[in-house]
């Protein structure tokens, strides 16, 4: 595997957290890891690409890690409309190609969930398909996650994306459904839960 696309059931579900976690894990296994955030929206300061580049001390220019930057904190389609910009999706493919030459594996963090529109007729699931990458779905640990995770996997399969696994994030030990969700999702989707991550206490 030379690349993987980290998508999720929603925004704020832990895609950046998991991207960093996997990058550090692959590094510990001796691999040279690159990351990518194809499209960021919102203020440049401390966006996901800047954060990951800093945390992982990556030399790659921000223009490669994050080829499309939009000013407003919205889905790419409305963000591009507001700033009257036509998105050049091809920039994503060429940046990914270059990063793949530089690194053994490139972890690509998605934008929100799979149905998020990039243009009127092109969503995140289409991008994953066209980048020819397998997907990992980051899902919440607690109540409500069965619905969101099954819908996400269904949409990826409809877009002919290979789903290699699910990472469940934010276990608290306080929600009864945390005990049964992973097993039910595996059983109903046929996709394995690769990891269950606890809600980490903030480091002081
Ligand atoms: N397992 C976790 N433990 C502690 N904090 C987490 C965990 N997962 C996510 N967070 C925090 O929750 C917030 C949202 O996570 P983030 O990875 O940015 O989500 P996404 O990239 O899907 O929008 C961030 O502040 C992140 O640090
Ligand atoms: Mg993120």
PDB file of C-alpha atoms in Angstrom, residues 107-175:
ATOM      1  CA  UNK A 107      -1.761   9.421   4.351  1.00  0.00           C
ATOM      2  CA  UNK A 108      -4.423  11.670   2.872  1.00  0.00           C
ATOM      3  CA  UNK A 109      -6.861  13.359   5.225  1.00  0.00           C
ATOM      4  CA  UNK A 110     -10.279  14.004   3.713  1.00  0.00           C
ATOM      5  CA  UNK A 111     -12.585  16.968   4.021  1.00  0.00           C
ATOM      6  CA  UNK A 112     -15.591  16.368   6.303  1.00  0.00           C
ATOM      7  CA  UNK A 113     -17.559  13.247   5.342  1.00  0.00           C
ATOM      8  CA  UNK A 114     -17.867  11.385   2.043  1.00  0.00           C
ATOM      9  CA  UNK A 115     -20.858  13.286   0.613  1.00  0.00           C
ATOM     10  CA  UNK A 116     -19.257  16.696   1.162  1.00  0.00           C
ATOM     11  CA  UNK A 117     -19.450  18.573  -2.159  1.00  0.00           C
ATOM     12  CA  UNK A 118     -16.237  19.734  -3.784  1.00  0.00           C
ATOM     13  CA  UNK A 119     -18.114  21.031  -6.820  1.00  0.00           C
ATOM     14  CA  UNK A 120     -21.792  20.780  -7.694  1.00  0.00           C
ATOM     15  CA  UNK A 121     -21.235  17.386  -9.307  1.00  0.00           C
ATOM     16  CA  UNK A 122     -18.161  16.055  -7.459  1.00  0.00           C
ATOM     17  CA  UNK A 123     -17.974  14.943  -3.821  1.00  0.00           C
ATOM     18  CA  UNK A 124     -15.301  13.561  -1.485  1.00  0.00           C
ATOM     19  CA  UNK A 125     -16.185   9.941  -2.367  1.00  0.00           C
ATOM     20  CA  UNK A 126     -15.546  10.785  -6.059  1.00  0.00           C
ATOM     21  CA  UNK A 127     -12.160  12.259  -5.114  1.00  0.00           C
ATOM     22  CA  UNK A 128     -11.165   9.112  -3.194  1.00  0.00           C
ATOM     23  CA  UNK A 129     -12.175   7.030  -6.205  1.00  0.00           C
ATOM     24  CA  UNK A 130     -10.235   9.212  -8.659  1.00  0.00           C
ATOM     25  CA  UNK A 131      -7.128   9.243  -6.434  1.00  0.00           C
ATOM     26  CA  UNK A 132      -7.370   5.447  -6.632  1.00  0.00           C
ATOM     27  CA  UNK A 133      -6.873   5.089  -2.879  1.00  0.00           C
ATOM     28  CA  UNK A 134      -8.367   2.686  -0.365  1.00  0.00           C
ATOM     29  CA  UNK A 135     -10.298   4.346   2.452  1.00  0.00           C
ATOM     30  CA  UNK A 136     -10.245   4.108   6.222  1.00  0.00           C
ATOM     31  CA  UNK A 137     -13.362   5.448   7.934  1.00  0.00           C
ATOM     32  CA  UNK A 138     -12.986   7.263  11.260  1.00  0.00           C
ATOM     33  CA  UNK A 139     -16.144   6.824  13.280  1.00  0.00           C
ATOM     34  CA  UNK A 140     -17.322   7.975  16.668  1.00  0.00           C
ATOM     35  CA  UNK A 141     -17.319   5.402  19.435  1.00  0.00           C
ATOM     36  CA  UNK A 142     -20.705   6.094  21.012  1.00  0.00           C
ATOM     37  CA  UNK A 143     -24.421   6.139  20.347  1.00  0.00           C
ATOM     38  CA  UNK A 144     -25.417   7.076  16.776  1.00  0.00           C
ATOM     39  CA  UNK A 145     -22.286   5.714  15.170  1.00  0.00           C
ATOM     40  CA  UNK A 146     -23.870   2.580  13.678  1.00  0.00           C
ATOM     41  CA  UNK A 147     -26.116   4.668  11.445  1.00  0.00           C
ATOM     42  CA  UNK A 148     -23.402   7.122  10.383  1.00  0.00           C
ATOM     43  CA  UNK A 149     -20.779   4.455   9.779  1.00  0.00           C
ATOM     44  CA  UNK A 150     -23.043   2.177   7.720  1.00  0.00           C
ATOM     45  CA  UNK A 151     -24.237   5.142   5.618  1.00  0.00           C
ATOM     46  CA  UNK A 152     -20.625   6.205   5.017  1.00  0.00           C
ATOM     47  CA  UNK A 153     -19.484   2.724   4.011  1.00  0.00           C
ATOM     48  CA  UNK A 154     -22.527   2.343   1.738  1.00  0.00           C
ATOM     49  CA  UNK A 155     -21.720   5.608  -0.029  1.00  0.00           C
ATOM     50  CA  UNK A 156     -18.074   4.585  -0.505  1.00  0.00           C
ATOM     51  CA  UNK A 157     -19.049   1.211  -1.940  1.00  0.00           C
ATOM     52  CA  UNK A 158     -21.506   2.951  -4.307  1.00  0.00           C
ATOM     53  CA  UNK A 159     -18.577   5.088  -5.491  1.00  0.00           C
ATOM     54  CA  UNK A 160     -16.460   1.951  -6.011  1.00  0.00           C
ATOM     55  CA  UNK A 161     -14.014   2.817  -3.257  1.00  0.00           C
ATOM     56  CA  UNK A 162     -12.342  -0.023  -1.389  1.00  0.00           C
ATOM     57  CA  UNK A 163     -12.956   0.348   2.359  1.00  0.00           C
ATOM     58  CA  UNK A 164     -10.099  -1.335   4.215  1.00  0.00           C
ATOM     59  CA  UNK A 165     -11.206  -0.633   7.742  1.00  0.00           C
ATOM     60  CA  UNK A 166     -12.795   1.489  10.392  1.00  0.00           C
ATOM     61  CA  UNK A 167     -11.058   3.292  13.242  1.00  0.00           C
ATOM     62  CA  UNK A 168     -13.416   4.019  16.104  1.00  0.00           C
ATOM     63  CA  UNK A 169     -12.380   7.094  18.006  1.00  0.00           C
ATOM     64  CA  UNK A 170     -13.118   8.632  21.359  1.00  0.00           C
ATOM     65  CA  UNK A 171     -14.007   5.767  23.681  1.00  0.00           C
ATOM     66  CA  UNK A 172     -14.950   7.161  27.082  1.00  0.00           C
ATOM     67  CA  UNK A 173     -15.958   3.994  28.906  1.00  0.00           C
ATOM     68  CA  UNK A 174     -19.138   5.799  29.974  1.00  0.00           C
ATOM     69  CA  UNK A 175     -21.489   5.056  27.062  1.00  0.00           C
TER      70      UNK A 175
END
